[in-house]
Coordinates of C-alpha atoms (C1' of nucleotides) in Angstrom, one line a residue:
Chain A
M1 CA 17.1 6.3 -12.0
W2 CA 15.5 9.2 -13.6
A3 CA 16.9 12.7 -13.1
L4 CA 15.2 14.8 -10.5
S5 CA 13.7 18.1 -11.5
T6 CA 13.2 20.1 -8.4
S7 CA 12.9 23.8 -8.6
S8 CA 16.0 25.7 -7.6
E9 CA 16.5 24.2 -4.1
T10 CA 19.2 26.4 -2.6
A11 CA 21.7 24.4 -0.6
Y12 CA 22.3 25.5 2.9
H13 CA 23.6 23.1 5.3
H14 CA 23.3 19.7 3.7
G15 CA 23.7 20.6 0.1
D16 CA 20.4 19.5 -1.3
L17 CA 18.5 17.5 1.3
R18 CA 15.2 17.5 -0.5
R19 CA 16.7 15.7 -3.5
S20 CA 18.7 13.3 -1.3
L21 CA 15.5 12.4 0.6
I22 CA 13.6 11.6 -2.5
A23 CA 16.5 9.5 -3.8
A24 CA 16.7 7.7 -0.5
A25 CA 12.9 7.1 -0.6
H26 CA 13.3 5.8 -4.1
E27 CA 15.9 3.3 -3.0
L28 CA 13.9 2.2 0.0
L29 CA 10.8 1.8 -2.2
R30 CA 12.6 -0.4 -4.6
D31 CA 14.3 -2.5 -1.9
G32 CA 11.4 -3.1 0.5
G33 CA 8.2 -1.8 -0.9
V34 CA 6.1 1.2 0.1
E35 CA 6.0 0.0 3.7
A36 CA 9.7 0.3 3.9
V37 CA 9.7 4.0 3.0
T38 CA 10.2 5.6 6.4
L39 CA 11.1 9.2 7.1
R40 CA 13.6 8.2 9.7
E41 CA 15.3 5.7 7.4
A42 CA 15.4 8.2 4.6
A43 CA 17.0 10.7 7.0
R44 CA 19.6 8.1 8.0
L45 CA 20.4 7.4 4.4
A46 CA 20.8 11.1 3.8
G47 CA 23.0 11.5 6.9
V48 CA 20.7 13.9 8.8
S49 CA 18.8 13.7 12.0
H50 CA 15.4 12.0 12.2
N51 CA 13.5 15.3 12.1
A52 CA 15.3 17.1 9.3
P53 CA 12.9 15.8 6.6
Y54 CA 10.1 17.9 8.2
R55 CA 11.8 21.0 6.9
H56 CA 11.2 19.8 3.3
F57 CA 8.1 17.6 3.6
A58 CA 5.0 17.9 5.6
G59 CA 5.2 14.3 6.6
R60 CA 5.8 10.8 5.3
E61 CA 2.9 11.0 2.8
A62 CA 4.3 14.2 1.4
L63 CA 7.6 12.5 0.7
L64 CA 5.8 9.6 -1.1
A65 CA 3.8 12.1 -3.0
A66 CA 6.9 13.9 -4.1
L67 CA 8.4 10.6 -5.3
A68 CA 5.3 9.8 -7.2
A69 CA 5.2 13.2 -8.7
E70 CA 8.8 12.7 -10.0
G71 CA 7.5 9.5 -11.5
F72 CA 4.8 11.3 -13.3
R73 CA 7.2 13.8 -14.6
G74 CA 9.4 11.0 -15.9
L75 CA 6.4 9.3 -17.5
R76 CA 5.6 12.6 -19.2
R77 CA 9.1 12.9 -20.6
A78 CA 9.0 9.4 -21.9
L79 CA 5.7 10.0 -23.6
D80 CA 6.8 13.3 -25.0
E81 CA 9.9 11.7 -26.5
A82 CA 7.9 8.7 -27.9
G83 CA 5.4 11.1 -29.4
R84 CA 8.0 13.4 -31.0
A85 CA 10.6 10.9 -32.2
A86 CA 10.3 9.4 -35.7
P87 CA 9.8 5.7 -35.4
S88 CA 12.2 4.9 -38.2
A89 CA 15.1 7.0 -39.5
G90 CA 14.0 9.6 -41.9
R91 CA 10.4 8.5 -42.4
A92 CA 7.5 10.5 -41.0
A93 CA 5.5 8.6 -38.4
M94 CA 2.1 7.4 -39.3
P95 CA -0.5 8.0 -36.5
A96 CA -0.9 4.3 -35.8
E97 CA 2.8 3.8 -35.4
R98 CA 3.1 6.8 -33.2
L99 CA 0.3 5.4 -31.0
T100 CA 2.1 2.1 -30.7
D101 CA 5.4 3.8 -29.8
L102 CA 3.5 5.7 -27.2
G103 CA 2.1 2.5 -25.7
R104 CA 5.6 0.9 -25.8
A105 CA 7.0 3.9 -23.9
Y106 CA 4.3 3.6 -21.3
L107 CA 4.9 -0.1 -20.9
R108 CA 8.7 0.3 -20.7
F109 CA 8.2 3.0 -18.1
A110 CA 6.1 0.6 -16.0
D111 CA 8.5 -2.2 -16.4
A112 CA 11.6 -0.2 -15.7
D113 CA 10.5 0.9 -12.2
R114 CA 7.6 -1.2 -11.1
P115 CA 7.6 0.0 -7.5
V116 CA 7.3 3.6 -8.6
F117 CA 4.6 2.8 -11.1
R118 CA 2.7 1.0 -8.4
L119 CA 3.1 4.0 -6.1
M120 CA 1.9 6.3 -8.8
F121 CA -1.2 4.2 -9.5
G122 CA -1.7 2.2 -6.4
G123 CA -4.2 4.5 -4.9
T124 CA -2.3 4.9 -1.6
L125 CA -1.9 8.6 -2.4
E126 CA -4.8 10.9 -2.6
R127 CA -3.9 13.2 -5.4
A128 CA -6.3 15.9 -4.2
A129 CA -4.2 16.2 -1.0
H130 CA -1.0 16.8 -2.9
P131 CA -1.2 19.6 -5.5
D132 CA 2.2 19.0 -6.8
L133 CA 1.3 15.3 -7.5
A134 CA -2.0 16.2 -9.0
E135 CA -0.3 18.7 -11.3
A136 CA 2.4 16.2 -12.4
A137 CA -0.2 13.5 -13.0
A138 CA -2.4 15.8 -15.0
Q139 CA 0.5 16.8 -17.2
A140 CA 1.4 13.2 -17.9
F141 CA -2.2 12.4 -18.8
G142 CA -2.3 15.5 -20.9
A143 CA 0.7 14.5 -22.9
L144 CA -0.9 11.1 -23.5
R145 CA -4.2 12.7 -24.6
D146 CA -2.5 15.1 -26.9
V147 CA -0.7 12.5 -28.9
V148 CA -3.7 10.3 -29.0
A149 CA -5.9 13.2 -30.2
A150 CA -3.3 14.1 -32.8
G151 CA -3.4 10.5 -34.1
E152 CA -7.2 10.3 -34.2
P153 CA -8.4 13.7 -35.3
A154 CA -12.0 12.6 -36.1
A155 CA -14.7 13.4 -33.6
G156 CA -16.5 10.6 -31.9
T157 CA -13.4 8.5 -31.4
E158 CA -13.2 9.4 -27.8
R159 CA -14.3 6.0 -27.0
E160 CA -11.5 4.6 -29.1
S161 CA -9.0 6.8 -27.3
L162 CA -10.2 5.6 -23.9
R163 CA -10.0 2.0 -25.1
A164 CA -6.4 2.5 -26.2
W165 CA -5.5 4.1 -22.9
A166 CA -7.2 1.4 -20.9
L167 CA -5.5 -1.3 -22.9
V168 CA -2.1 0.1 -22.4
H169 CA -2.8 0.9 -18.8
G170 CA -4.1 -2.6 -18.1
L171 CA -1.0 -4.1 -19.8
A172 CA 1.2 -1.9 -17.7
H173 CA -0.4 -3.0 -14.5
L174 CA -0.2 -6.7 -15.5
V175 CA 3.5 -6.2 -16.2
A176 CA 4.0 -4.3 -13.0
D177 CA 2.3 -7.1 -11.1
R178 CA 4.3 -9.7 -12.9
Q179 CA 1.2 -11.4 -14.3
I180 CA 2.8 -11.2 -17.8
D181 CA 6.2 -10.2 -19.0
A182 CA 7.0 -7.0 -20.8
A183 CA 7.7 -8.6 -24.2
R184 CA 4.3 -10.3 -24.3
A185 CA 2.7 -7.0 -23.4
E186 CA 4.4 -5.1 -26.2
A187 CA 3.3 -7.8 -28.6
C188 CA -0.2 -7.0 -27.7
L189 CA -0.1 -3.3 -28.6
A190 CA -0.6 -3.0 -32.3
Chain B
M1 CA -20.0 -7.0 1.9
W2 CA -19.3 -10.3 0.3
A3 CA -19.8 -13.5 2.4
L4 CA -16.7 -15.0 4.0
S5 CA -15.8 -18.5 3.0
T6 CA -13.4 -19.7 5.6
S7 CA -12.9 -23.4 6.1
S8 CA -14.6 -24.8 9.2
E9 CA -13.2 -22.3 11.8
T10 CA -14.4 -23.8 15.0
A11 CA -15.5 -21.2 17.5
Y12 CA -13.8 -21.5 20.9
H13 CA -13.8 -18.4 23.1
H14 CA -14.7 -15.5 20.8
G15 CA -17.0 -17.3 18.4
D16 CA -15.2 -16.8 15.2
L17 CA -12.4 -14.3 15.7
R18 CA -10.8 -15.0 12.4
R19 CA -13.9 -13.9 10.5
S20 CA -14.4 -10.9 12.8
L21 CA -10.8 -9.8 12.2
I22 CA -11.1 -10.0 8.5
A23 CA -14.4 -8.1 8.6
A24 CA -12.8 -5.4 10.9
A25 CA -9.9 -5.1 8.5
H26 CA -12.3 -4.7 5.6
E27 CA -14.0 -1.9 7.4
L28 CA -10.8 -0.2 8.3
L29 CA -9.6 -0.5 4.7
R30 CA -12.7 1.1 3.4
D31 CA -12.7 3.9 5.9
G32 CA -9.0 4.8 6.0
G33 CA -7.0 3.0 3.3
V34 CA -4.5 0.3 3.7
E35 CA -2.4 2.3 6.2
A36 CA -5.3 2.4 8.5
V37 CA -5.5 -1.4 8.7
T38 CA -3.9 -2.2 12.0
L39 CA -3.8 -5.4 13.9
R40 CA -4.5 -3.6 17.2
E41 CA -7.4 -1.6 15.8
A42 CA -8.9 -4.7 14.2
A43 CA -8.5 -6.5 17.6
R44 CA -10.3 -3.6 19.3
L45 CA -13.1 -3.7 16.8
A46 CA -13.4 -7.4 17.4
G47 CA -13.4 -6.9 21.2
V48 CA -10.3 -8.9 21.9
S49 CA -6.8 -8.0 23.2
H50 CA -4.2 -6.6 21.0
N51 CA -2.4 -9.9 20.6
A52 CA -5.2 -12.2 20.0
P53 CA -5.0 -11.8 16.2
Y54 CA -1.6 -13.6 16.3
R55 CA -3.5 -16.9 17.0
H56 CA -5.1 -16.6 13.6
F57 CA -2.6 -14.6 11.4
A58 CA 1.1 -14.6 11.3
G59 CA 1.2 -10.8 11.3
R60 CA -0.3 -7.7 9.8
E61 CA 0.6 -8.7 6.3
A62 CA -1.1 -12.1 6.7
L63 CA -4.3 -10.4 7.7
L64 CA -4.2 -8.2 4.6
A65 CA -3.4 -11.2 2.5
A66 CA -6.4 -13.0 3.9
L67 CA -8.6 -10.0 3.1
A68 CA -7.2 -9.9 -0.5
A69 CA -7.8 -13.6 -0.8
E70 CA -11.4 -13.1 0.1
G71 CA -11.5 -10.5 -2.5
F72 CA -10.2 -12.9 -5.2
R73 CA -12.8 -15.5 -4.1
G74 CA -15.5 -12.9 -4.5
L75 CA -14.2 -11.9 -7.9
R76 CA -14.2 -15.5 -8.9
R77 CA -17.8 -15.9 -7.9
A78 CA -18.8 -12.8 -9.8
L79 CA -17.0 -14.0 -12.9
D80 CA -18.5 -17.5 -12.6
E81 CA -22.0 -16.1 -12.3
A82 CA -21.5 -13.8 -15.2
G83 CA -20.1 -16.6 -17.4
R84 CA -22.9 -19.0 -16.5
A85 CA -26.0 -16.7 -16.5
A86 CA -27.9 -16.1 -19.7
P87 CA -27.6 -12.5 -20.7
S88 CA -31.3 -12.2 -21.6
A89 CA -34.2 -14.3 -20.4
G90 CA -34.5 -17.5 -22.3
R91 CA -31.9 -16.8 -25.0
A92 CA -28.6 -18.7 -25.3
A93 CA -25.7 -16.4 -24.8
M94 CA -23.5 -15.6 -27.8
P95 CA -19.8 -15.8 -27.0
A96 CA -19.3 -12.1 -27.6
E97 CA -22.2 -11.2 -25.2
R98 CA -20.8 -13.5 -22.6
L99 CA -17.4 -11.8 -22.8
T100 CA -19.0 -8.4 -22.4
D101 CA -21.0 -9.7 -19.4
L102 CA -17.7 -10.9 -18.0
G103 CA -16.1 -7.6 -18.4
R104 CA -19.0 -5.9 -16.9
A105 CA -18.9 -8.1 -13.8
Y106 CA -15.1 -7.4 -13.5
L107 CA -15.7 -3.7 -13.7
R108 CA -18.6 -3.8 -11.2
F109 CA -16.5 -5.7 -8.8
A110 CA -13.8 -3.1 -9.0
D111 CA -16.3 -0.3 -8.6
A112 CA -18.2 -1.9 -5.8
D113 CA -15.2 -2.1 -3.5
R114 CA -12.3 0.0 -4.7
P115 CA -10.2 -0.4 -1.6
V116 CA -10.2 -4.1 -1.8
F117 CA -9.6 -4.1 -5.5
R118 CA -6.6 -1.9 -5.0
L119 CA -5.4 -4.2 -2.2
M120 CA -5.7 -7.1 -4.5
F121 CA -3.8 -5.5 -7.4
G122 CA -1.8 -2.8 -5.7
G123 CA 1.3 -4.9 -5.4
T124 CA 1.7 -4.3 -1.6
L125 CA 1.3 -8.1 -1.1
E126 CA 3.8 -10.5 -2.4
R127 CA 1.6 -13.4 -3.6
A128 CA 4.4 -15.9 -3.3
A129 CA 4.7 -15.2 0.4
H130 CA 1.0 -16.1 1.0
P131 CA -0.1 -19.4 -0.5
D132 CA -3.7 -18.9 0.3
L133 CA -3.7 -15.6 -1.6
A134 CA -1.8 -17.0 -4.5
E135 CA -4.3 -19.9 -4.7
A136 CA -7.3 -17.6 -4.7
A137 CA -5.8 -15.3 -7.3
A138 CA -5.0 -18.2 -9.5
Q139 CA -8.5 -19.5 -9.3
A140 CA -10.0 -16.1 -10.2
F141 CA -7.7 -15.8 -13.2
G142 CA -8.6 -19.3 -14.1
A143 CA -12.3 -18.6 -14.2
L144 CA -11.6 -15.6 -16.4
R145 CA -9.4 -17.6 -18.7
D146 CA -11.9 -20.4 -19.0
V147 CA -14.8 -18.3 -20.1
V148 CA -12.6 -16.3 -22.5
A149 CA -11.3 -19.6 -24.0
A150 CA -14.8 -20.9 -24.3
G151 CA -15.8 -17.8 -26.1
E152 CA -12.8 -17.9 -28.5
P153 CA -12.2 -21.6 -29.2
A154 CA -9.9 -21.0 -32.2
A155 CA -6.1 -21.4 -31.6
G156 CA -3.8 -18.4 -32.0
T157 CA -6.3 -16.0 -30.4
E158 CA -4.3 -16.0 -27.2
R159 CA -3.2 -12.5 -28.1
E160 CA -6.9 -11.4 -28.4
S161 CA -7.7 -13.0 -25.0
L162 CA -4.8 -11.1 -23.5
R163 CA -5.9 -7.9 -25.1
A164 CA -9.4 -8.4 -23.7
W165 CA -8.1 -9.1 -20.3
A166 CA -5.8 -6.1 -20.4
L167 CA -8.6 -3.8 -21.6
V168 CA -10.9 -4.8 -18.8
H169 CA -8.2 -4.8 -16.2
G170 CA -7.1 -1.3 -17.3
L171 CA -10.6 0.0 -17.2
A172 CA -11.1 -1.5 -13.8
H173 CA -8.0 0.3 -12.5
L174 CA -9.0 3.6 -14.1
V175 CA -12.4 3.2 -12.3
A176 CA -10.8 2.2 -9.0
D177 CA -8.5 5.3 -9.3
R178 CA -11.5 7.5 -10.1
Q179 CA -9.9 8.5 -13.4
I180 CA -13.1 7.6 -15.2
D181 CA -16.5 6.6 -13.9
A182 CA -18.0 3.1 -14.0
A183 CA -20.6 4.0 -16.7
R184 CA -18.0 5.3 -19.1
A185 CA -15.9 2.2 -18.6
E186 CA -18.8 -0.1 -19.3
A187 CA -19.6 1.8 -22.4
C188 CA -16.1 0.9 -23.6
L189 CA -16.5 -2.8 -23.3
A190 CA -18.2 -4.0 -26.5
Chain C
dG1 C1' -16.7 -37.3 37.3
dC2 C1' -11.8 -36.0 37.2
dC3 C1' -7.0 -34.8 34.8
dG4 C1' -4.2 -33.0 31.6
dC5 C1' -3.6 -31.3 26.8
dT6 C1' -4.0 -28.1 23.3
dA7 C1' -6.2 -24.2 21.2
dT8 C1' -7.3 -19.8 22.2
dG9 C1' -6.9 -15.3 24.4
dT10 C1' -4.3 -11.9 27.8
dT11 C1' -0.6 -9.2 30.0
dG12 C1' 3.6 -7.1 29.7
dA13 C1' 7.6 -5.6 27.5
dC14 C1' 10.6 -3.7 23.7
dA15 C1' 12.1 -1.4 19.4
dT16 C1' 10.5 1.6 15.8
dC17 C1' 7.9 5.0 13.8
dA18 C1' 5.2 9.6 12.9
dG19 C1' 4.8 13.9 14.6
dC20 C1' 5.3 17.9 18.0
dA21 C1' 8.0 21.4 20.6
dA22 C1' 12.1 23.6 22.0
dC23 C1' 16.5 24.5 20.9
dA24 C1' 20.9 25.3 18.1
dT25 C1' 23.4 26.9 14.0
dA26 C1' 24.6 28.9 9.7
dG27 C1' 24.5 32.1 6.2
dC28 C1' 22.5 36.6 4.7
dG29 C1' 21.2 41.5 4.7
dG30 C1' 21.3 45.8 7.0
Chain D
dC1 C1' 28.7 43.8 13.8
dC2 C1' 23.7 42.4 14.7
dG3 C1' 19.8 40.1 14.1
dC4 C1' 16.7 37.3 11.1
dT5 C1' 15.3 33.3 8.8
dA6 C1' 16.1 28.9 6.9
dT7 C1' 17.9 24.8 8.1
dG8 C1' 19.0 21.0 11.2
dT9 C1' 19.1 18.7 16.1
dT10 C1' 17.6 16.8 20.6
dG11 C1' 14.0 15.2 23.3
dC12 C1' 9.6 13.7 23.9
dT13 C1' 4.7 11.4 23.4
dG14 C1' 1.5 8.1 21.6
dA15 C1' 0.7 4.3 18.5
dT16 C1' 2.2 0.2 16.3
dG17 C1' 4.2 -4.7 15.2
dT18 C1' 6.0 -8.4 17.4
dC19 C1' 7.9 -11.5 21.0
dA20 C1' 7.6 -14.1 25.5
dA21 C1' 5.3 -15.6 29.5
dC22 C1' 1.1 -16.5 31.4
dA23 C1' -4.1 -17.6 31.9
dT24 C1' -8.2 -20.0 30.5
dA25 C1' -11.5 -22.9 28.3
dG26 C1' -13.2 -26.9 26.2
dC27 C1' -12.0 -31.6 24.8
dG28 C1' -10.5 -36.6 25.2
dG29 C1' -8.9 -40.3 28.1
dC30 C1' -9.5 -42.7 32.4

DNA sequence: GCCGCTATGTTGACATCAGCAACATAGCGG
DNA sequence: CCGCTATGTTGCTGATGTCAACATAGCGGC
């Protein structure tokens, strides 16, 4: 699982309960879907009482939102790396190749952790109600937009950018929903 | 809301409780999201006791699955109509126009009832566990595939078909998640 | 016309969950 | 050494999903 990036959570009694709860929620989500993510069960996994989570999250939704936000941070990292790295050793990346790499990273992210991807984009969470989640999502989309814009500097190609985003996003959803497999989706990119 | 298409549900005591429960679930879904869809609340809305729904659905998930299945049947109808209807009065439809019409119908469906679209594609429901849902989904995808195949009769264009599907599907998700508005999505189709 | 059968709906119960309030504890600074 | 605040616990309430037992209504057979 991706590394957590919480901000300096000082450890009092438990050590780092906030992290542990997010990790527990992640595990529950993978094993039993979003309905299986329960504050009480997460607390049990973390070895604390059923009400300890309320010291770190406003409620069940806030825990899910934190998990989704971690997902968006992970997606942003994946996109950043794909946008920065040279596609082949030594050669400079052509814009089109870079775009394909970006799409591949997006698809691989969705395929690697389908439950989190679905949590991020499933619409269960109202981003407006969770500033941290909104921020993380905006940063991920920003990373995507930046690389796309760098690849297509001409004006008027906004439509093409949106088409590229929609294509990749649609493929990612189809992969996450197991309608198609990841290899077939990647073959569709270029 | 779209018409229900249950199979000869004879009305005994309530009239047609199955339909009423699905309608109630639909209302709850639109008003409060999937978490608000509750067997007991649906029963209250239908005016029956809290356990009556179990005579028609195996449990909460089965009710949601039935609602999603209705959604897929509605999507199939929308796609069928878009594939059959002439795009302009009197003229025969060119394949490309027909494809665009199909995409437009898909997008309009997603935009018209976002909560149901998210239920259908949100991954909360395991299609394998609900044969009726799997059947309805397969029929909707079949309708889509048929029209796409009719528009692109050449072999080897399977990749293009998948790209078209993914593009429309991605746009639909972006619309359902309010990342973009429906008009911008439709402008991306052709 | 009456009897029993099955589909349908009801009542009651139990375990689990989210969330609230009151309380306990641990580390920190004065 | 004292008290303050962050953290965690215990106990409770109301709602929910689901099971079991019971009640009722319409139908077919006689």
